[in-house]
Short mmCIF file of C-alpha atoms in Angstrom, two decimals:
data_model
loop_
_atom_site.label_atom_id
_atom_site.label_comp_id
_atom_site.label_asym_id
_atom_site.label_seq_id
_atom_site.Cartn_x
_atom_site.Cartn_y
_atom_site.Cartn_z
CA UNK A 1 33.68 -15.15 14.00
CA UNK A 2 34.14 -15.76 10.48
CA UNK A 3 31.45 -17.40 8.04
CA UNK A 4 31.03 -17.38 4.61
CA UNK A 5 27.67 -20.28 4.13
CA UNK A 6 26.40 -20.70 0.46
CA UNK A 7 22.88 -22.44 0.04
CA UNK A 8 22.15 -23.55 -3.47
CA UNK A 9 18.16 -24.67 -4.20
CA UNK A 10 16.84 -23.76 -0.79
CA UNK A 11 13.81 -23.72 0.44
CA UNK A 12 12.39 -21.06 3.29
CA UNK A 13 9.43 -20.89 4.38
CA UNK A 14 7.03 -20.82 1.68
CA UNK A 15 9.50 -19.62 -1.13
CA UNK A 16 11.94 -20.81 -3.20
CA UNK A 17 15.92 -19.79 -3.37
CA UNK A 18 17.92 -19.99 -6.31
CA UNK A 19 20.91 -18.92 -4.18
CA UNK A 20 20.81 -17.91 -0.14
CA UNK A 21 24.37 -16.38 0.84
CA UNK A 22 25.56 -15.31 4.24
CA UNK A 23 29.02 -13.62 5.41
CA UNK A 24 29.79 -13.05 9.28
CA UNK A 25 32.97 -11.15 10.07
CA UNK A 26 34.14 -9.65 13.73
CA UNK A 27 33.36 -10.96 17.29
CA UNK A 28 29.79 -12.09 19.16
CA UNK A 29 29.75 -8.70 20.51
CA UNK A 30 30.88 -6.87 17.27
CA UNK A 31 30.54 -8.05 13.70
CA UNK A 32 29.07 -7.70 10.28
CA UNK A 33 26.60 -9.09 8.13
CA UNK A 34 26.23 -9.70 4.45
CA UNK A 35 23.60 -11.27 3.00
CA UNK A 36 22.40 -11.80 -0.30
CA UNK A 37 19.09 -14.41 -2.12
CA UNK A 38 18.08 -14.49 -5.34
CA UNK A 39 14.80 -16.04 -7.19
CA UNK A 40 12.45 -15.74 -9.93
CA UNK A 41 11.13 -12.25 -8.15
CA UNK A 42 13.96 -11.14 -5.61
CA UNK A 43 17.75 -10.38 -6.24
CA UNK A 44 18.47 -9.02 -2.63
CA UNK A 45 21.08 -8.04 -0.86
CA UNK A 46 21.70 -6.20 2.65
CA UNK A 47 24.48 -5.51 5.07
CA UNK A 48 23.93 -5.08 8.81
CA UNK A 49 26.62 -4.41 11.50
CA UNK A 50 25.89 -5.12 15.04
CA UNK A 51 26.27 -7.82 18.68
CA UNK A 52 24.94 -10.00 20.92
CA UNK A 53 24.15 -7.81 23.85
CA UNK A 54 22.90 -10.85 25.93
CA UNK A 55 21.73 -13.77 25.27
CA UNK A 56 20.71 -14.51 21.73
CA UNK A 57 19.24 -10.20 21.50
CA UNK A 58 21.06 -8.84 18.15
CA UNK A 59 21.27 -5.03 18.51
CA UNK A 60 22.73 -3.36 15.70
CA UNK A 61 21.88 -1.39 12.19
CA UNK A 62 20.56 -2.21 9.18
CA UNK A 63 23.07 -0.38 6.80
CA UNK A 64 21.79 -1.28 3.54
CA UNK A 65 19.12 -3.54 1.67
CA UNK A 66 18.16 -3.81 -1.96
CA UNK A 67 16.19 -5.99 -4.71
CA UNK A 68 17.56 -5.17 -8.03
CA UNK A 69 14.78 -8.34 -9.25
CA UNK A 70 11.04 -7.37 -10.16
CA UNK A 71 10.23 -5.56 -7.35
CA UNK A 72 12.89 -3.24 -7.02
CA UNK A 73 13.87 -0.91 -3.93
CA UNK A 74 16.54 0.44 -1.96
CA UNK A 75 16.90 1.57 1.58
CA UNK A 76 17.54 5.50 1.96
CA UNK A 77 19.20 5.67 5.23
CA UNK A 78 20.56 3.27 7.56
CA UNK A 79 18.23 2.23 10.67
CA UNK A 80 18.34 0.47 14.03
CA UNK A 81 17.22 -2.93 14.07
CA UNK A 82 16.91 -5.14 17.24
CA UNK A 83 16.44 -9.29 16.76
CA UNK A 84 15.52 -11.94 18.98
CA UNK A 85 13.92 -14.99 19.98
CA UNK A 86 10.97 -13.30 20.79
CA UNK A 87 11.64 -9.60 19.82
CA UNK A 88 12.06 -8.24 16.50
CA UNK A 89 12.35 -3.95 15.92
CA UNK A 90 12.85 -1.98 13.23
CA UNK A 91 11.47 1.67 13.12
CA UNK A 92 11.76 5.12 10.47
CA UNK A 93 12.90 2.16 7.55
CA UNK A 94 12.18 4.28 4.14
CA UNK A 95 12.41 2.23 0.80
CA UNK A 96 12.89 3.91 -2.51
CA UNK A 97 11.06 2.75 -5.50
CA UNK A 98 11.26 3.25 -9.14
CA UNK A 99 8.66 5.83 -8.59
CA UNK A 100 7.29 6.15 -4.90
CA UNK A 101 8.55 5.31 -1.53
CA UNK A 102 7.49 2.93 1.15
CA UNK A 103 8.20 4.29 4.99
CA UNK A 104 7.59 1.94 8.11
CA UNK A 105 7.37 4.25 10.88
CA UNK A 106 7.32 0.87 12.91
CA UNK A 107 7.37 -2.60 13.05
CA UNK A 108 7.80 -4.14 16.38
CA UNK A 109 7.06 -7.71 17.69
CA UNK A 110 7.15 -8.88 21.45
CA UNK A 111 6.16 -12.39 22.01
CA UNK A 112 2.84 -12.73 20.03
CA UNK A 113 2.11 -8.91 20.21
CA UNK A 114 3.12 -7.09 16.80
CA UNK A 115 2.90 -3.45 15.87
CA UNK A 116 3.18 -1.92 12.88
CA UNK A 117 2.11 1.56 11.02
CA UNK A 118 3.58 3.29 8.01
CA UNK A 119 2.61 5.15 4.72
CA UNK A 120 3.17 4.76 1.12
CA UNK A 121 3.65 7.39 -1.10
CA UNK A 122 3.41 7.49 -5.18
CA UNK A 123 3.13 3.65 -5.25
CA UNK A 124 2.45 2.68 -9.35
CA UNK A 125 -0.08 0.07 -9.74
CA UNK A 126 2.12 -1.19 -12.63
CA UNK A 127 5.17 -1.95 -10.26
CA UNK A 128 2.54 -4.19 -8.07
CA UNK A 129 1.57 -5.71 -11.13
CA UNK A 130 5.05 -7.18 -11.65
CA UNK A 131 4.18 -9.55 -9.43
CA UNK A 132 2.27 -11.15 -12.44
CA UNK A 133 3.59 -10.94 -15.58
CA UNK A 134 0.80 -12.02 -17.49
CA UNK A 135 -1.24 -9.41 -15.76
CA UNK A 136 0.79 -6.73 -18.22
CA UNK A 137 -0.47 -7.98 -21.48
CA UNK A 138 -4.40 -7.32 -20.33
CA UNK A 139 -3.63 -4.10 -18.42
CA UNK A 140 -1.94 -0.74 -19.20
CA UNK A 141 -2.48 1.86 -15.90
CA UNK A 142 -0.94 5.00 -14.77
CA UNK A 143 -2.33 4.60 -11.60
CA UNK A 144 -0.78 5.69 -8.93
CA UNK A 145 -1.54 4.57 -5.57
CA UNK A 146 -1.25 5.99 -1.86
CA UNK A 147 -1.68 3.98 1.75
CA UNK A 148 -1.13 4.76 5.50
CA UNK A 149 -1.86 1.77 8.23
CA UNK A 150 -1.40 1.23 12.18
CA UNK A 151 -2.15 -2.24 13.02
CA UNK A 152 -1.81 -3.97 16.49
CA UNK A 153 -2.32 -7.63 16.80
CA UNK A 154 -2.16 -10.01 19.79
CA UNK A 155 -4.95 -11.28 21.63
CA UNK A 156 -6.97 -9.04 19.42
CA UNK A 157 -6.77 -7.14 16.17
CA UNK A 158 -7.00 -2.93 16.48
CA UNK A 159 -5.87 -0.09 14.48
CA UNK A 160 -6.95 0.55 10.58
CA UNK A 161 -5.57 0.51 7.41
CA UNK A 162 -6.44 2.76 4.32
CA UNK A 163 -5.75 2.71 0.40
CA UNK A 164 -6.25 5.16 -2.19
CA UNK A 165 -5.92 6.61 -5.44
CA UNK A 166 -3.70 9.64 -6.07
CA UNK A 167 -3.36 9.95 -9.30
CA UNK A 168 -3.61 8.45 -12.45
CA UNK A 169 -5.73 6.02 -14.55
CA UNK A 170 -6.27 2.01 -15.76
CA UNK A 171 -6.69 1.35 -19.56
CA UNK A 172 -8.15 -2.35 -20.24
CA UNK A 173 -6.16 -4.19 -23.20
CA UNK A 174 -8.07 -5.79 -25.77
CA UNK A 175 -10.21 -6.07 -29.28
CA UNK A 176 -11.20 -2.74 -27.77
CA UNK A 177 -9.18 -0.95 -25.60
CA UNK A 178 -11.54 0.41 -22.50
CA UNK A 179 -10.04 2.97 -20.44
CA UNK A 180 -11.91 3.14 -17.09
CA UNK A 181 -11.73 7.11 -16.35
CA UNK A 182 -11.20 6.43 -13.13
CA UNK A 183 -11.41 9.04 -10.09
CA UNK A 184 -12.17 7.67 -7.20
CA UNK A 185 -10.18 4.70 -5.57
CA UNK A 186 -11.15 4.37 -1.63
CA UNK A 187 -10.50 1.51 1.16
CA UNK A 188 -10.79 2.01 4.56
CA UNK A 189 -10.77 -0.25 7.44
CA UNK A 190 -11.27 -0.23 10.59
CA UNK A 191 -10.17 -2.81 13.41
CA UNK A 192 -11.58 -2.93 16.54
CA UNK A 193 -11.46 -5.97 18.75
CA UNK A 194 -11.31 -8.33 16.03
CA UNK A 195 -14.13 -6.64 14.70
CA UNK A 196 -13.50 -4.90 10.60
CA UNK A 197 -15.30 -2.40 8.93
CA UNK A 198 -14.66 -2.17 5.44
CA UNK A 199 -15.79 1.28 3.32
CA UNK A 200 -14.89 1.32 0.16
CA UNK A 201 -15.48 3.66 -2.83
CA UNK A 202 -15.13 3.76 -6.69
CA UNK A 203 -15.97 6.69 -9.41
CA UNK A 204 -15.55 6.09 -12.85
CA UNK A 205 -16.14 7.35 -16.40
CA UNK A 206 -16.69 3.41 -17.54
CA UNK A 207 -17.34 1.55 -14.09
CA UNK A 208 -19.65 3.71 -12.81
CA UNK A 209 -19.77 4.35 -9.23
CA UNK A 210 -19.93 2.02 -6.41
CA UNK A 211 -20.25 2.06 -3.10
CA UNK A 212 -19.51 -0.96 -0.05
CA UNK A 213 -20.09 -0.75 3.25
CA UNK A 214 -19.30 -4.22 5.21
CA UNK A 215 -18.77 -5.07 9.18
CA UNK A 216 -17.44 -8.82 10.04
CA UNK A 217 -15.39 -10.12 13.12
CA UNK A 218 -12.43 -12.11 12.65
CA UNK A 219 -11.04 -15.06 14.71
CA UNK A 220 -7.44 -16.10 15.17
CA UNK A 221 -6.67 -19.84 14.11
CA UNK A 222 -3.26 -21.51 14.59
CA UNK A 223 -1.55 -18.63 14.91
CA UNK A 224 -3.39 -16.63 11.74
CA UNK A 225 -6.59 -14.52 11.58
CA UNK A 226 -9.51 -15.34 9.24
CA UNK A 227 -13.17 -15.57 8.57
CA UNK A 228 -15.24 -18.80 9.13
CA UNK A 229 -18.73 -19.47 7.86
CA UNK A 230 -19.73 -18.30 11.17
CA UNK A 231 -18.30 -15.06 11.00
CA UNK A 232 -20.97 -12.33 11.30
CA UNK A 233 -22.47 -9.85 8.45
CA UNK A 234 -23.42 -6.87 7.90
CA UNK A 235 -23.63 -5.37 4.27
CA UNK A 236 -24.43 -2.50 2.58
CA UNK A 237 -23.88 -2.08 -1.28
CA UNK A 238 -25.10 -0.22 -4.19
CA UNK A 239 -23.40 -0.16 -7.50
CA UNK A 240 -24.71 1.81 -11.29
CA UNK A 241 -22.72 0.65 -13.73
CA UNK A 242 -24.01 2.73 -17.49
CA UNK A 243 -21.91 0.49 -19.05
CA UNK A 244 -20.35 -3.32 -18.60
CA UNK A 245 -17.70 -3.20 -21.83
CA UNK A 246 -14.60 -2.57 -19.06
CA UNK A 247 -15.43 -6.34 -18.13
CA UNK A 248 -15.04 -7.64 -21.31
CA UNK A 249 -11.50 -7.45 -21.43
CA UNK A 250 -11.26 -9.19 -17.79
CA UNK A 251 -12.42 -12.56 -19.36
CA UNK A 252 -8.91 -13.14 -20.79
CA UNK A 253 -10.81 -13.52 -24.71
CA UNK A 254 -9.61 -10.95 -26.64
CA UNK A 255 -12.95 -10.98 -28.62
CA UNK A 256 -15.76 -10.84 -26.71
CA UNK A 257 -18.14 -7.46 -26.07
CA UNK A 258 -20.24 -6.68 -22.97
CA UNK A 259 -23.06 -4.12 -23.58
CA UNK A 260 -25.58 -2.33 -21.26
CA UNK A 261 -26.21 -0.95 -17.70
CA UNK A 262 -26.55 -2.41 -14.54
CA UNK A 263 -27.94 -1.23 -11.10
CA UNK A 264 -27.98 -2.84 -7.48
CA UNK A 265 -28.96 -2.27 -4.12
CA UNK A 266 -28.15 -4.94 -1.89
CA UNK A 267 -28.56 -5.00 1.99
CA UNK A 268 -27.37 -8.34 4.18
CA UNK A 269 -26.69 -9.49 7.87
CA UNK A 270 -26.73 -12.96 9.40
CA UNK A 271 -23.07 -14.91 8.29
CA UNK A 272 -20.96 -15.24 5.89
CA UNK A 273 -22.20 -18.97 5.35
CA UNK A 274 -26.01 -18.55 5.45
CA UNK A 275 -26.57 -14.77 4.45
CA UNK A 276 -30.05 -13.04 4.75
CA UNK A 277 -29.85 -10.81 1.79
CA UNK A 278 -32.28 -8.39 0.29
CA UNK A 279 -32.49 -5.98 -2.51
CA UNK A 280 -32.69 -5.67 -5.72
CA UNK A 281 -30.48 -6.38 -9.35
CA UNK A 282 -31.86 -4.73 -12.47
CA UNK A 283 -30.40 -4.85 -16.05
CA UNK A 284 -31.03 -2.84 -19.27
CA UNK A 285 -29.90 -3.37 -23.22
CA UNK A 286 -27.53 -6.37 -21.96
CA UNK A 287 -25.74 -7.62 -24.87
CA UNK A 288 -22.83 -10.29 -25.27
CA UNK A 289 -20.91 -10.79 -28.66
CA UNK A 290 -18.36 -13.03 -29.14
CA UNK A 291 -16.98 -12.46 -32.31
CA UNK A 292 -15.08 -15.60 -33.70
CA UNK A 293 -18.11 -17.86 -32.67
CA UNK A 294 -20.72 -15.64 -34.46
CA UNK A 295 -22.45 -14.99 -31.46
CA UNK A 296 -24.58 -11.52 -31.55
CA UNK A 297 -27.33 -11.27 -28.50
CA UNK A 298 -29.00 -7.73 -27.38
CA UNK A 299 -31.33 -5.82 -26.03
CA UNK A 300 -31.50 -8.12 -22.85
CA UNK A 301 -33.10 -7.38 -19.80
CA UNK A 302 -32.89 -8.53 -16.01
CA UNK A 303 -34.84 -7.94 -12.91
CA UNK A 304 -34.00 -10.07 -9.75
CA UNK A 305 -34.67 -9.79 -6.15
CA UNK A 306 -32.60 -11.13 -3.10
CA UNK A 307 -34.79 -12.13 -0.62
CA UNK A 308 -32.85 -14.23 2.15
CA UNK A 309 -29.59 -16.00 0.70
CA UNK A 310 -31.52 -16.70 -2.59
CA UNK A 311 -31.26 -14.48 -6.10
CA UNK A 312 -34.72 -14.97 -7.62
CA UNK A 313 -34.70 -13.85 -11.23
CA UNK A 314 -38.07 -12.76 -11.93
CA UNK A 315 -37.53 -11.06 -15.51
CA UNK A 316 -34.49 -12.41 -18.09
CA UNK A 317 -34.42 -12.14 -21.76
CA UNK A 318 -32.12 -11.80 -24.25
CA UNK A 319 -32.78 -11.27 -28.07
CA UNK A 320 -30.35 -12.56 -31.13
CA UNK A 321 -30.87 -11.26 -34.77
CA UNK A 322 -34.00 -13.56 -35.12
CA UNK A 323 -35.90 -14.89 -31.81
CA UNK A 324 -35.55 -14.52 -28.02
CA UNK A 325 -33.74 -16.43 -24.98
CA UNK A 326 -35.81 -15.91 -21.61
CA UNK A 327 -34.25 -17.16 -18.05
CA UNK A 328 -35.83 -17.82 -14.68
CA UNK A 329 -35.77 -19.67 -11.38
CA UNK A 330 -32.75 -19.20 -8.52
CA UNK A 331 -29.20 -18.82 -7.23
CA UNK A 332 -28.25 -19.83 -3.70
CA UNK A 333 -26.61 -20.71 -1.10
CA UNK A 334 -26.73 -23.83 0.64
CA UNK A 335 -24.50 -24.86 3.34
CA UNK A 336 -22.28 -22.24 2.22
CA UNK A 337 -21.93 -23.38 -1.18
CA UNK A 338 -23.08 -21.70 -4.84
CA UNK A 339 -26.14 -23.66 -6.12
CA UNK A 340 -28.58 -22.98 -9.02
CA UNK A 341 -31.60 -23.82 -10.19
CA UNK A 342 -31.95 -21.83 -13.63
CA UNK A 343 -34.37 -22.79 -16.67
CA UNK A 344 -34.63 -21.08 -20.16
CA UNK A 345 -36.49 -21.92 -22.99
CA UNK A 346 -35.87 -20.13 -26.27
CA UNK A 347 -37.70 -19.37 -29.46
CA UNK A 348 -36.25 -19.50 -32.80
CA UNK A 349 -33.21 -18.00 -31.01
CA UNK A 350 -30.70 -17.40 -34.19
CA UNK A 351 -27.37 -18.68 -31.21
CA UNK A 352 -25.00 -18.17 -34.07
CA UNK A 353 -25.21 -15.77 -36.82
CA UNK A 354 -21.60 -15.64 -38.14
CA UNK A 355 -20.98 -15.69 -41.87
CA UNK A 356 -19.60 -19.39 -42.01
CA UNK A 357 -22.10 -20.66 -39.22
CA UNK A 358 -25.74 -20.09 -38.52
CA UNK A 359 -28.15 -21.56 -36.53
CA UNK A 360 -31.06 -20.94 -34.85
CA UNK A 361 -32.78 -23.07 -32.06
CA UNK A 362 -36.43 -23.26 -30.15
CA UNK A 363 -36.79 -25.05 -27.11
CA UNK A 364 -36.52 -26.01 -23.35
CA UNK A 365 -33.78 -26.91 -20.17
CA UNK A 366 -33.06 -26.39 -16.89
CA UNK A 367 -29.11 -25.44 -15.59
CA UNK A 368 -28.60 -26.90 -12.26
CA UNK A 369 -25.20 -26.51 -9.83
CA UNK A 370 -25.51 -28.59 -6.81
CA UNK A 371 -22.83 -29.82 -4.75
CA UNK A 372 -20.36 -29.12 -7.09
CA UNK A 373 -22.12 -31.39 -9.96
CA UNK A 374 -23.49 -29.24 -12.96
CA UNK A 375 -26.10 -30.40 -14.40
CA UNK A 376 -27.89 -29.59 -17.90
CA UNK A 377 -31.00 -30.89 -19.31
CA UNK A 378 -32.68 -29.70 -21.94
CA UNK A 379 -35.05 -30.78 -25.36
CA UNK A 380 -34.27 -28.45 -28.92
CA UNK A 381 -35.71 -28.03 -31.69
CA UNK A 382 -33.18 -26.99 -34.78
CA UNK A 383 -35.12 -24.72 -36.58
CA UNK A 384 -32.25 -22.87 -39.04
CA UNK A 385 -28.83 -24.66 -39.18
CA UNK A 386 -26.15 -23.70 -41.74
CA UNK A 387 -21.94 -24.72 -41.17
CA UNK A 388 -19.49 -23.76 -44.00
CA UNK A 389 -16.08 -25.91 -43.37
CA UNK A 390 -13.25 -24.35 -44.00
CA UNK A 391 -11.53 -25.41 -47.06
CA UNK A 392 -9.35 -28.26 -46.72
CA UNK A 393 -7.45 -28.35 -50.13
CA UNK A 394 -4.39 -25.97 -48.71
CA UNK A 395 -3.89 -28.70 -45.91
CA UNK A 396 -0.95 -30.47 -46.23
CA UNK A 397 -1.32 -34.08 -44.13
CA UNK A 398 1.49 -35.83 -42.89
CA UNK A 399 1.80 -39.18 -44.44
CA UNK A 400 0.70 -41.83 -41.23
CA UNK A 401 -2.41 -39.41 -41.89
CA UNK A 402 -5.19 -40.87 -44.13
CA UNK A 403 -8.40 -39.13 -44.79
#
């Protein structure tokens, strides 16, 4: 056998190829493989020696692989590897990181039965987070993150998976830079029979702690498990955040604030798609700033209760430098879709209070979401207005411009 096969723009599977390269050297029963692929996040390359030992079953060893692209890693020791139509084994496969290492103890498949289990060590959020570029610019972290799992899927789903923090910290980019203080990072789940339950924990300095408990059952669907909108529930959660300013800097505008503390206690069962909730939401000295608009509201405070798969807001108001914003009515769900059914009405709220731009509104309307059409009505009153243009005299117009 001898093959060299060079693949320019491919496509396989669901991703993209730059370049796909293969070289076979040797016999059916003895030979070697080189391989390399290259795209936007890979730049891999692997050798494996090996044979046929009868029919189309590959026995042989994985020598070496490695991605010098974004997510980089190398293979510490050579390992056996077995392919087939309908086998696939490859066991004790370690992968060095930049910082951290990846073991699979084992991955085996067998017709439509797969098992797998394995550990990482040392893992750096930041080297997951090269998987989106843009995600660098908003976050800084030193975290560092630990997993172990032992899956088997078939017929059913069993085993359990868990994720954790070992060490280390996430720092939130922005007008104001927010570090979270984090010390407690905790997933586990559990698989048993297609049923999951989820536990998961967070402790922080900024976020607060909080604390989910969840139970569904999954359900295999060409091939793939998922959740439908008849999935069961059960839910426990309960969350106090002392502060919201680490969410700020999630919103992607550099210059809005988030002020003041939030507390919930939520309980649920029924489905996914028609949830019976209860519990409670309650907010104290909410503010929201956004800075370039002139927008300055405080003080604001929330009380809502769940009560079946509605949110019923029973107290909402937020204050501006002059006058008041209050909110009522409902958020729901209704054939498994988000609706709303909000009103506010303000008095002499002062909206904008920037130096170029004030104004200050009284008045009534109602915010409505249903079936994806958003509706908003309302009747206001302009009781303050003031709007400084900026000054046009530096402006230089082109000339098929007339003013």
């Amino acid at each position: 056998i001898a093959v060299d096969v060079k693949i320019d723009d491919a496509k396989l599977g669901s991703g993209n190829w730059k370049t796909i390269r293969a070289q076979v050297d040797g016999t059916g029963r003895s030979h070697t493989l080189q391989a390399a692929a290259q795209n936007d996040m890979f730049d891999l390359s692997a050798r494996a020696s090996g044979g046929f030992v009868s029919g189309s079953l590959w026995k042989g060893e994985l020598e070496s692989l490695e991605n010098r692209g974004r997510l980089s890693f190398v293979l510490v020791d050579a390992v056996p590897l077995t392919v087939g139509a309908d086998d696939f084994s490859i066991r004790d496969m370690v992968l060095k990181l930049p910082d951290g290492r990846l073991t699979v103890q084992k991955f085996v498949r067998k017709g439509n039965v797969i098992e797998t289990s394995g550990s990482a060590k040392a893992v750096p959020l930041a080297y997951l987070l090269a998987i989106s570029p843009d995600a660098s610019g908003s976050v800084h972290t030193t975290l560092k993150l630990g997993a172990d799992w032992s899956v088997k899927t078939g017929n059913s789903l069993d085993g359990q998976m868990h994720l954790y923090r070992e060490n280390g910290d996430i720092t939130l980019m922005g007008d104001n830079v927010i570090q979270l203080g984090l010390d407690t990072l905790d997933v586990q789940m559990q698989l048993s029979g297609n049923t999951v339950n989820l536990d998961a924990r967070v402790q922080s300095g900024k976020a607060g702690n909080i604390a989910v408990s969840a139970m569904t059952r999954l359900t295999q669907q060409d091939g793939s498990w998922g959740v439908t909108q008849n999935s069961p529930l059960q839910l426990s959660m309960h969350a106090d955040m002392p502060s919201l300013a680490w969410i700020a800097p999630l919103t992607g505008q550099p210059d809005i604030e988030l002020g003041g503390a939030l507390a919930l206690a939520v309980r649920g069962s029924g489905t996914l798609g028609n949830p019976d909730l209860s519990g409670t939401i309650n907010g104290k000295n909410l503010a929201f700033n956004w800075l370039s608009m002139g927008v300055s509201l405080s003080k604001g405070e929330l009380a809502a209760v769940l009560d079946g798969n509605r949110l019923q807001i029973r107290k909402g108001i937020i204050y501006g430098p002059q006058g008041n914003m209050q909110i009522g009515g409902a958020v729901f769900l209704k054939n498994g879709q988000l609706q709303t059914d909000l009103h506010f009405e303000t008095d002499r709220l002062q909206i904008l209070s920037g130096v170029d731009r004030k104004l200050s509104i009284t008045g009534k309307g109602q915010f409505a979401l249903d079936e994806n059409k958003l509706q908003l009505n309302g009747n206001w009153r302009v009781n303050q207005a003031t709007i400084i243009l900026a000054d046009s005299a530096s402006v230089t117009y082109s000339k098929d411009v007339i003013v």
